[in-house]
CSV table of N, CA and C and ligand atoms in Angstrom, one decimal:
chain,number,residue,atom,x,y,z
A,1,UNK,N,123.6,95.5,102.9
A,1,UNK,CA,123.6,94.1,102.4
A,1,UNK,C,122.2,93.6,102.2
A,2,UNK,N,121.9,93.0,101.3
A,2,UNK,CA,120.5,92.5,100.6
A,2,UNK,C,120.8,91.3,101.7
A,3,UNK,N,119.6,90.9,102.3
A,3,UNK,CA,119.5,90.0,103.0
A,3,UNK,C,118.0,89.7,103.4
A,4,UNK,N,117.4,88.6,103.8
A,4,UNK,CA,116.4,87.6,103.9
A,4,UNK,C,116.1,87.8,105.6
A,5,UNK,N,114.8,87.6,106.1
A,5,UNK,CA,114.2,87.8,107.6
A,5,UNK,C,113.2,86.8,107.8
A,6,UNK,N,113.1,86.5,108.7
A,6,UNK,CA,111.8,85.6,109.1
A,6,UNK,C,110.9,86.1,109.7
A,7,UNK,N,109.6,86.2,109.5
A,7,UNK,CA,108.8,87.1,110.0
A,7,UNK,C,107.6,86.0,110.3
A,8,UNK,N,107.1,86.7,111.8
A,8,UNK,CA,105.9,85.4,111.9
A,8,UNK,C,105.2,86.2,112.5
A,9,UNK,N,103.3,86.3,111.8
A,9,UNK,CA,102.0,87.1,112.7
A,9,UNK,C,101.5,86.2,113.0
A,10,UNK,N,101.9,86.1,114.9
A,10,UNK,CA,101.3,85.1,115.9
A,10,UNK,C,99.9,85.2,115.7
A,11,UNK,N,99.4,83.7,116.6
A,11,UNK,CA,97.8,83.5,116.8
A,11,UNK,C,97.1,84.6,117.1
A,12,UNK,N,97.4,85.5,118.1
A,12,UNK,CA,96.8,87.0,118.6
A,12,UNK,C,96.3,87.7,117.2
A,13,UNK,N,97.7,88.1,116.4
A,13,UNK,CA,97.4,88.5,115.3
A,13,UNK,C,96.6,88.6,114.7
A,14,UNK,N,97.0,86.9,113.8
A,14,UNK,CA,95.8,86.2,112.9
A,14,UNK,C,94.2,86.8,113.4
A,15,UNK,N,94.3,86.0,114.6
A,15,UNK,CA,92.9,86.2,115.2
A,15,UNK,C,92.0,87.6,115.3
A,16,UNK,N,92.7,88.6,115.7
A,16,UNK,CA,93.0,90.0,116.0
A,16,UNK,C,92.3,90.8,113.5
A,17,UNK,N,93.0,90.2,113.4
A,17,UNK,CA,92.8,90.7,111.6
A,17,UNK,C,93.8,91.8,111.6
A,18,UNK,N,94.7,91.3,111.7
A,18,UNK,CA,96.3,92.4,111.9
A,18,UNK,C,97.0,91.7,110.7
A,19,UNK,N,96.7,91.1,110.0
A,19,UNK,CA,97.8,90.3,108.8
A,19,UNK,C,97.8,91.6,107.7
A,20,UNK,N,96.8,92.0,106.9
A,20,UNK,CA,96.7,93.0,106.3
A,20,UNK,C,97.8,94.1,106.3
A,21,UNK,N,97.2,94.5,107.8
A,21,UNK,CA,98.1,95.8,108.0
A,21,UNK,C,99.1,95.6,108.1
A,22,UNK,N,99.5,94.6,109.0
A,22,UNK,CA,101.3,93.7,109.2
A,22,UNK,C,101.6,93.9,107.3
A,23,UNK,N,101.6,93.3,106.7
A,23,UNK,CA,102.0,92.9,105.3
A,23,UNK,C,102.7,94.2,104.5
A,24,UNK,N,100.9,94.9,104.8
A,24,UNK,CA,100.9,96.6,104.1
A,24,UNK,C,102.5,97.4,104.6
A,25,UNK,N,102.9,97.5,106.3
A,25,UNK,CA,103.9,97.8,106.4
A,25,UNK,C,105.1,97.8,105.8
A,26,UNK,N,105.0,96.2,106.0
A,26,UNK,CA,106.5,95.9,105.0
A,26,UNK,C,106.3,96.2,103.9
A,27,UNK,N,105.6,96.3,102.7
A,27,UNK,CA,105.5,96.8,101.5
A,27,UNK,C,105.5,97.9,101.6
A,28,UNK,N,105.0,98.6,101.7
A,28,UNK,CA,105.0,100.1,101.9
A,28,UNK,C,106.9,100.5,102.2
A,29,UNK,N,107.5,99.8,102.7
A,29,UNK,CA,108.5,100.3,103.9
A,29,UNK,C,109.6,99.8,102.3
A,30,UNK,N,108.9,98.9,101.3
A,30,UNK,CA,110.2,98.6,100.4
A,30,UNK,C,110.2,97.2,100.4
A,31,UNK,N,110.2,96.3,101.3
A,31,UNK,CA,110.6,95.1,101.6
A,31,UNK,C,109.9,94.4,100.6
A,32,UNK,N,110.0,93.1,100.1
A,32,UNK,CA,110.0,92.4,98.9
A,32,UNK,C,109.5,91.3,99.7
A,33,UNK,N,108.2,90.7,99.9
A,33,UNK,CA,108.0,89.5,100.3
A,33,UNK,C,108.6,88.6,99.3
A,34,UNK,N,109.1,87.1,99.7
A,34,UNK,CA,109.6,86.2,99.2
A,34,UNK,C,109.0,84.7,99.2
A,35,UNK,N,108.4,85.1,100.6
A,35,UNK,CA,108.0,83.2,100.5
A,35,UNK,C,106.8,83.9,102.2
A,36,UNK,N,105.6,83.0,102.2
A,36,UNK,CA,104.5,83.1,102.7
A,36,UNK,C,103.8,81.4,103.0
A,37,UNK,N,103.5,81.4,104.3
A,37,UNK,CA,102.4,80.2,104.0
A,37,UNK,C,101.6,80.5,105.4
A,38,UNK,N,100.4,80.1,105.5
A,38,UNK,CA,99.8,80.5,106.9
A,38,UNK,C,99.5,78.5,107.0
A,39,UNK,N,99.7,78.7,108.8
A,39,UNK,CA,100.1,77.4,108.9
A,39,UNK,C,99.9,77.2,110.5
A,40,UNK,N,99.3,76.4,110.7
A,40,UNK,CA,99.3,75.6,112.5
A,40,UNK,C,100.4,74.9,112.5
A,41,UNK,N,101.2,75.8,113.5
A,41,UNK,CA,102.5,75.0,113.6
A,41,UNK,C,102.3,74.0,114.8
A,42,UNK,N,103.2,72.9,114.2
A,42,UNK,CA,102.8,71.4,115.8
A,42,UNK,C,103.9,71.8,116.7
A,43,UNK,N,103.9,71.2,117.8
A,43,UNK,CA,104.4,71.1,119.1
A,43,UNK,C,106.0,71.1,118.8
A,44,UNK,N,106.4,69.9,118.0
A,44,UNK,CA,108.0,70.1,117.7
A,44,UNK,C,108.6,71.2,117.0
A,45,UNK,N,107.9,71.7,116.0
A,45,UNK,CA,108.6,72.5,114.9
A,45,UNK,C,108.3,74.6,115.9
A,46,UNK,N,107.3,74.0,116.9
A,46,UNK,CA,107.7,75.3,118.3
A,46,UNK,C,108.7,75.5,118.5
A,47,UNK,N,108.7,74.1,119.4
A,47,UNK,CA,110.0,73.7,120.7
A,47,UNK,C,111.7,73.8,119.2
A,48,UNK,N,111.6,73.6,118.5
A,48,UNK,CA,112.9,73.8,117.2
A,48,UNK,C,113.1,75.3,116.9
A,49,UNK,N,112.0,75.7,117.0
A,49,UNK,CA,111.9,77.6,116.4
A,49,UNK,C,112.0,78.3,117.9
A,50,UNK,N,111.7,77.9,119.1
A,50,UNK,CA,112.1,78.7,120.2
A,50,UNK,C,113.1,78.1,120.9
A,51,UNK,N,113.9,77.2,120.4
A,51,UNK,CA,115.0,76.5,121.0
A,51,UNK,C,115.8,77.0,122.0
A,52,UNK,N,115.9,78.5,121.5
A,52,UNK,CA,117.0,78.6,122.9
A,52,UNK,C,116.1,79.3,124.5
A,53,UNK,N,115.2,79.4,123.8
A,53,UNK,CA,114.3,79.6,125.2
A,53,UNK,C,113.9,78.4,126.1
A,54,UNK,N,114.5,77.3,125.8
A,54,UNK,CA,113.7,76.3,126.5
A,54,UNK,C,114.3,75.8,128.3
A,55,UNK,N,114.7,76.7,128.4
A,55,UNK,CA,115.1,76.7,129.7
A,55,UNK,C,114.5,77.8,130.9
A,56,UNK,N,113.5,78.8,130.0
A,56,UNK,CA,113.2,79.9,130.7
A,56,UNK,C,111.8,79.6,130.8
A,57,UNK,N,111.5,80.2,132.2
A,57,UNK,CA,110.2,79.9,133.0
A,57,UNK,C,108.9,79.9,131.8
A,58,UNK,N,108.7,80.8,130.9
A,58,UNK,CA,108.0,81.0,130.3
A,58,UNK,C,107.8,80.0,128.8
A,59,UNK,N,108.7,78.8,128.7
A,59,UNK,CA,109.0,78.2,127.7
A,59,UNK,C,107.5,77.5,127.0
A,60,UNK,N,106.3,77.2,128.5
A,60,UNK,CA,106.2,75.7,128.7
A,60,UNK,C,104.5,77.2,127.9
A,61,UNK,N,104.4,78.3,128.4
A,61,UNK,CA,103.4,78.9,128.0
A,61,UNK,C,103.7,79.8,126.2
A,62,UNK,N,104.9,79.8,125.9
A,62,UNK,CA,105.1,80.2,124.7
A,62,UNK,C,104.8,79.3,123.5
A,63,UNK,N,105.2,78.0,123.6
A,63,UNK,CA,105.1,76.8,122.9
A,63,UNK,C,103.5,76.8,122.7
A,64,UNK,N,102.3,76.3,124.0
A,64,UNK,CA,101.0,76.5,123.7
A,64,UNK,C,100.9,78.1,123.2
A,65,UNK,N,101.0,79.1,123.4
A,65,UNK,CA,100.5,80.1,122.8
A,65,UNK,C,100.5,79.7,120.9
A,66,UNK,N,102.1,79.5,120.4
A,66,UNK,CA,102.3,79.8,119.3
A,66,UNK,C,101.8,78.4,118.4
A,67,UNK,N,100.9,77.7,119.0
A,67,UNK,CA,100.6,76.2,118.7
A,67,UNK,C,98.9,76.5,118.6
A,68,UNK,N,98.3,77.8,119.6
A,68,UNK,CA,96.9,77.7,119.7
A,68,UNK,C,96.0,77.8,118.1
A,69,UNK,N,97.1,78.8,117.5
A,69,UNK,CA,96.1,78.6,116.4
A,69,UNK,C,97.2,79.0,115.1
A,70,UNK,N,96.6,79.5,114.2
A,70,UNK,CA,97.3,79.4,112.9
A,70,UNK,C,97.9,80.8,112.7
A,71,UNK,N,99.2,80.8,112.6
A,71,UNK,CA,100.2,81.7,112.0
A,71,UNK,C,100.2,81.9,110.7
A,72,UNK,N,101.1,83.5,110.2
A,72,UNK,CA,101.2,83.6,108.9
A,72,UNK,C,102.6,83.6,109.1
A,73,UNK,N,103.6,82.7,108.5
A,73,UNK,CA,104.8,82.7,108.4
A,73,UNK,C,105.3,83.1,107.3
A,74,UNK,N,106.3,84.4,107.1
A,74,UNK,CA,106.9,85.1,105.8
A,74,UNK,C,108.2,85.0,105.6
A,75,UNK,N,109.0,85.7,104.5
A,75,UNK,CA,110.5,85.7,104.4
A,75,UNK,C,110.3,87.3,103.4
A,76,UNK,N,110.7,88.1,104.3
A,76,UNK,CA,111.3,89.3,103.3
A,76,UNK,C,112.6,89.2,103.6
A,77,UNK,N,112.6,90.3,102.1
A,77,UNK,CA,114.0,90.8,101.9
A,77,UNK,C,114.2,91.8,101.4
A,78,UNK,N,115.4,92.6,101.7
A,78,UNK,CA,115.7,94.1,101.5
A,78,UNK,C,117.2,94.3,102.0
A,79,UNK,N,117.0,95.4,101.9
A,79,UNK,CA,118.5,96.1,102.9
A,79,UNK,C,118.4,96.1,104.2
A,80,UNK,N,119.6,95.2,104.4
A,80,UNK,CA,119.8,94.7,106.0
A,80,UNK,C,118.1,94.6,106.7
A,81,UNK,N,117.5,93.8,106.0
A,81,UNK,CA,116.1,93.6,106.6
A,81,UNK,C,116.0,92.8,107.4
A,82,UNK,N,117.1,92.7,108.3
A,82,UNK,CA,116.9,91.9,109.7
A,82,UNK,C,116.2,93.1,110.6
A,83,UNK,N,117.2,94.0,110.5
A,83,UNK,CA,117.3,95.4,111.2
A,83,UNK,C,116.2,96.4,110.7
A,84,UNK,N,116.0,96.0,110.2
A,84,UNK,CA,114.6,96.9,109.5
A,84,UNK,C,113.6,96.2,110.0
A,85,UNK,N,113.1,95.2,109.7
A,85,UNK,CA,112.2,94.0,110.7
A,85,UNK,C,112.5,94.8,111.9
A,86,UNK,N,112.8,94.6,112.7
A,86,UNK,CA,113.1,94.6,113.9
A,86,UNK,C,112.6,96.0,114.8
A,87,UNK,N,113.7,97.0,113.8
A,87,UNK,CA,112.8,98.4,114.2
A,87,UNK,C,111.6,98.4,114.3
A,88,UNK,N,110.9,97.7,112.8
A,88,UNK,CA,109.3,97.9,112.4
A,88,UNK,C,108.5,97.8,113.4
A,89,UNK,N,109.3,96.3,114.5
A,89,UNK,CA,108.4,95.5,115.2
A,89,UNK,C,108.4,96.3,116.1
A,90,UNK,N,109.5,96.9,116.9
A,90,UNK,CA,109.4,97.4,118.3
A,90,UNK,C,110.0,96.3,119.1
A,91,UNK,N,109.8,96.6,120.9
A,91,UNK,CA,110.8,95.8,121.6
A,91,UNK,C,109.7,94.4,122.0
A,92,UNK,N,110.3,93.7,122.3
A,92,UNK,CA,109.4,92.7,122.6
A,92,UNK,C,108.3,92.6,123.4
A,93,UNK,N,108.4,94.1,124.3
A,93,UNK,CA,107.5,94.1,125.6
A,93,UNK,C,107.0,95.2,125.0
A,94,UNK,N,105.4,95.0,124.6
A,94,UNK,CA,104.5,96.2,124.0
A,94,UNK,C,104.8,97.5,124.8
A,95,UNK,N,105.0,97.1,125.8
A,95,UNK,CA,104.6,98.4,126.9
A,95,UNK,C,106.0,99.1,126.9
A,96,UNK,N,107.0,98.3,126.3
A,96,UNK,CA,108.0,99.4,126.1
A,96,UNK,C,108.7,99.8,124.7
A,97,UNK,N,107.3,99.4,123.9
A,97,UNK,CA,107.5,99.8,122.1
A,97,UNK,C,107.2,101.2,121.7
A,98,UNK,N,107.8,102.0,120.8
A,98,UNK,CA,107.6,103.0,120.7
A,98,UNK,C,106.0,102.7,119.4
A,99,UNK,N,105.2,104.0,119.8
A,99,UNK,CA,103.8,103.9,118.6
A,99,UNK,C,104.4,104.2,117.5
A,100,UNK,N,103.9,103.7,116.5
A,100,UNK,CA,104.2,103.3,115.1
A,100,UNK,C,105.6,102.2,114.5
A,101,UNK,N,105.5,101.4,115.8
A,101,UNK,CA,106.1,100.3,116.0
A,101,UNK,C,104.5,99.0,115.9
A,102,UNK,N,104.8,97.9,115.2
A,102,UNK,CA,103.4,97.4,115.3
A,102,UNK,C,103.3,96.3,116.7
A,103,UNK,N,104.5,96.1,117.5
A,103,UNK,CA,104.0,96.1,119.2
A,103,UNK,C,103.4,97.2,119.5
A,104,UNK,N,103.7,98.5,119.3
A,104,UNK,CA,103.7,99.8,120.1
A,104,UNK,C,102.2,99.8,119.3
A,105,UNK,N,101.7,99.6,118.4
A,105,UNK,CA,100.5,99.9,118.1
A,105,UNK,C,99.4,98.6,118.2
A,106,UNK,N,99.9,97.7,118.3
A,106,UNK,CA,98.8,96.7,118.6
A,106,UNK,C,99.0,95.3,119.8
A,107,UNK,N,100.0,95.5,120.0
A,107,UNK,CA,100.8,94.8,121.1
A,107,UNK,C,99.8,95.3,122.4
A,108,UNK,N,99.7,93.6,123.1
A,108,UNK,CA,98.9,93.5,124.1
A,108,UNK,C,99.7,93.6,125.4
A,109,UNK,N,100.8,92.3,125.4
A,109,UNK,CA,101.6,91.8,126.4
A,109,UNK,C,102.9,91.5,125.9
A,110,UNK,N,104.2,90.6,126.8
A,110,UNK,CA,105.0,90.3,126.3
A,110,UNK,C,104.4,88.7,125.6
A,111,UNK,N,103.7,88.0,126.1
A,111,UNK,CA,103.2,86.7,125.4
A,111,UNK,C,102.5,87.3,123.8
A,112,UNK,N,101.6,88.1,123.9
A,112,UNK,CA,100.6,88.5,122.7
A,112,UNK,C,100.7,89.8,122.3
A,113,UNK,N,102.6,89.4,121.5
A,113,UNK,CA,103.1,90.5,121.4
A,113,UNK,C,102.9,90.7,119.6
A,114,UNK,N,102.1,89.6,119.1
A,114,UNK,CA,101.6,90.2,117.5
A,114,UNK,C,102.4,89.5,117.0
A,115,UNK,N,103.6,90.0,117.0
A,115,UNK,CA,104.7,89.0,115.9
A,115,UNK,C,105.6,88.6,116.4
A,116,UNK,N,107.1,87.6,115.9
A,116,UNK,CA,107.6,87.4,115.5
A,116,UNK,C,108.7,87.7,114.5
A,117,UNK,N,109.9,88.4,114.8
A,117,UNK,CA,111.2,88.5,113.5
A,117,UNK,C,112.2,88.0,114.0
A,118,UNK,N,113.1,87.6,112.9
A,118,UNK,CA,114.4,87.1,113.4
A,118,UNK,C,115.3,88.4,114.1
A,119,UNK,N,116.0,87.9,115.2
A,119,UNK,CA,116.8,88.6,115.4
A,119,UNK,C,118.2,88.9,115.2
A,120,UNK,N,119.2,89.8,115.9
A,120,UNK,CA,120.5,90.1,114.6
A,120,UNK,C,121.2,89.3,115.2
A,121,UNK,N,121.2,87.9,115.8
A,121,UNK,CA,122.5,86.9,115.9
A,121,UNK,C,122.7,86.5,114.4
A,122,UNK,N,123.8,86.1,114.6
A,122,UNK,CA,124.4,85.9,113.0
A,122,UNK,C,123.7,84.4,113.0
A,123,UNK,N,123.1,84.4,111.6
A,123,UNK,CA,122.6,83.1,110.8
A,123,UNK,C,121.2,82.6,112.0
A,124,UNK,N,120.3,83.5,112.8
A,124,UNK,CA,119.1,83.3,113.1
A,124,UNK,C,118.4,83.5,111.9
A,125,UNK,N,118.6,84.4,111.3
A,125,UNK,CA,117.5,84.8,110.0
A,125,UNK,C,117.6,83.5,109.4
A,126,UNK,N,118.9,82.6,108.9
A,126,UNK,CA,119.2,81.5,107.9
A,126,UNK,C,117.9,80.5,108.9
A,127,UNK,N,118.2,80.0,109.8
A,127,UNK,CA,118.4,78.8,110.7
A,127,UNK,C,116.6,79.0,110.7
A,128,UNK,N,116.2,79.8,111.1
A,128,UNK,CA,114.5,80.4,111.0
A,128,UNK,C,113.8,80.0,109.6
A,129,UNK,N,114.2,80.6,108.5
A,129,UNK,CA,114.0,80.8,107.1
A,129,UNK,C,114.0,78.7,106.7
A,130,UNK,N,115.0,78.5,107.3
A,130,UNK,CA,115.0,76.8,106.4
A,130,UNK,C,114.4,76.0,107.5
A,131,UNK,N,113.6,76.3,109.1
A,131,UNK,CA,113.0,75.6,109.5
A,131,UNK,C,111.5,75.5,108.9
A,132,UNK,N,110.8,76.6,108.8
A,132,UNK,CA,109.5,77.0,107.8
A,132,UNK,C,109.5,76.5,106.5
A,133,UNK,N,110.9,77.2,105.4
A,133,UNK,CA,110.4,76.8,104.6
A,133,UNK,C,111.4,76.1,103.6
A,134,UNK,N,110.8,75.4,102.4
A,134,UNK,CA,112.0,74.9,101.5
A,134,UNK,C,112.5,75.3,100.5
A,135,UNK,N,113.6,75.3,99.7
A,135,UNK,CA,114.4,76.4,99.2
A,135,UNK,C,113.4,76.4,98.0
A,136,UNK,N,112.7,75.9,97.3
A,136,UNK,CA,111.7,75.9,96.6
A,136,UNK,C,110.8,76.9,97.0
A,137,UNK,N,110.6,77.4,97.7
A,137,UNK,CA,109.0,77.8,98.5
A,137,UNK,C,109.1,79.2,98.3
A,138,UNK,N,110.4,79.6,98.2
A,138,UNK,CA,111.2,80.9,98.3
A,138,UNK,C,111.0,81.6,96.6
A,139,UNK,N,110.7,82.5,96.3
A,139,UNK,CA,110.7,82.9,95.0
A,139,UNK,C,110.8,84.1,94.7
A,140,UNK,N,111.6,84.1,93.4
A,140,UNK,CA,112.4,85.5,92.8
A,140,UNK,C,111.6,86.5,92.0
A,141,UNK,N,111.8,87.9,92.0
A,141,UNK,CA,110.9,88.9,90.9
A,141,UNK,C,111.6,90.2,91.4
A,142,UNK,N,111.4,90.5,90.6
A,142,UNK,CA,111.4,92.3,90.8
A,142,UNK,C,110.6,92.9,91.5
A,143,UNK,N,111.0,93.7,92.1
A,143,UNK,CA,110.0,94.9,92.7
A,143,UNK,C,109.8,96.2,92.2
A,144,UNK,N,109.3,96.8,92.0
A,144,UNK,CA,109.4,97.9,91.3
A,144,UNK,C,108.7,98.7,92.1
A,145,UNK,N,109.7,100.3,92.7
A,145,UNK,CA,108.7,101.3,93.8
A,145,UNK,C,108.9,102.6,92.9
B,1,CMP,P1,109.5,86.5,120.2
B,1,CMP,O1,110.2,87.6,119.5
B,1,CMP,O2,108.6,85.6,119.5
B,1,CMP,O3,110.6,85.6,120.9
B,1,CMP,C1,110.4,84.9,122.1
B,1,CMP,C2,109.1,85.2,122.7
B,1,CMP,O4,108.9,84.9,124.1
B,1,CMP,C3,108.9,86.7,122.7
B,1,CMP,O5,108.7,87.2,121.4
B,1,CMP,C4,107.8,86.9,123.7
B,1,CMP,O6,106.5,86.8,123.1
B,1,CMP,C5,107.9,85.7,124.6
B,1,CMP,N1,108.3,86.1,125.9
B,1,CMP,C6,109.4,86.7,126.2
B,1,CMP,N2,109.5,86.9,127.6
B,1,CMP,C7,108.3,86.4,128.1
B,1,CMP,C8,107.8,86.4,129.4
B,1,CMP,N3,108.4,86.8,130.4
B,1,CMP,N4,106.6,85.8,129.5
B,1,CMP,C9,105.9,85.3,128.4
B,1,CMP,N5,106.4,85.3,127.2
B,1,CMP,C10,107.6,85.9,127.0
């Protein structure tokens, strides 16, 4: 199924000069960027994008991490490119990502783990995708491999 992902290269990243290669992946891999904007996310539109974490010990240091500095927030799309994301990224904890996973290759910690993708609960990718961006912002083309 053709389907839409949220992809976000945390502050580490940015900072790190990992956007490039991040990007190059997903193209290379087929995926179709759709919508892009790099952006200092504020304190609420965190605490809204990590909503269901806000109960876990780690909430109060995830919010300042993804607030320190400026993200590149994306939306591909492909085949079943939730699941594709996701493999690409590896597991959340670098140290248990496989290499040529981009945790597994540039992944520090579980906090400054590089990126961000939606995960496979149903309608995370939607709920993700229309907090970032507006249905305008999103845009159509061909790809041609
Ligand atoms: P992410 O995929 O962005 O979704 C939630 C994030 O919380 C996760 O990546 C990790 O970066 C972060 N996280 C998960 N567990 C911990 C933890 N124990 N300590 C700090 N950060 C964590």
């Amino acid at each position: 199924e053709t389907e839409r992902t949220f992809v976000m290269v945390k502050p580490d990243g940015v900072q790190r000069g990992l956007i490039g290669e991040i990007v190059s992946r997903f193209e290379d891999r087929g995926l179709k960027l759709v919508g892009a904007k790099f952006v200092r996310i504020d304190r609420d539109l965190a605490e809204r994008h990590y909503g269901e974490h806000e109960d876990k010990p780690f909430f109060g240091d995830l919010v300042s991490f993804i607030t320190s500095g400026p993200v590149m927030a994306m939306v591909w799309e492909g085949q079943d490119a939730v699941a594709q994301v996701r493999t690409m990224m590896g597991e959340t904890d670098p140290a248990e990502s496989a290499p040529g996973t981009v945790r597994g290759d540039f992944g520090l910690d579980l906090g400054r783990n590089v990126i961000h993708g939606s995960d496979t609960e149903e309608g995370s990718n939607e709920r993700e995708i229309d907090l970032f961006f507006d249905e305008d912002e999103l845009l159509d083309y061909e790809r041609s491999d």
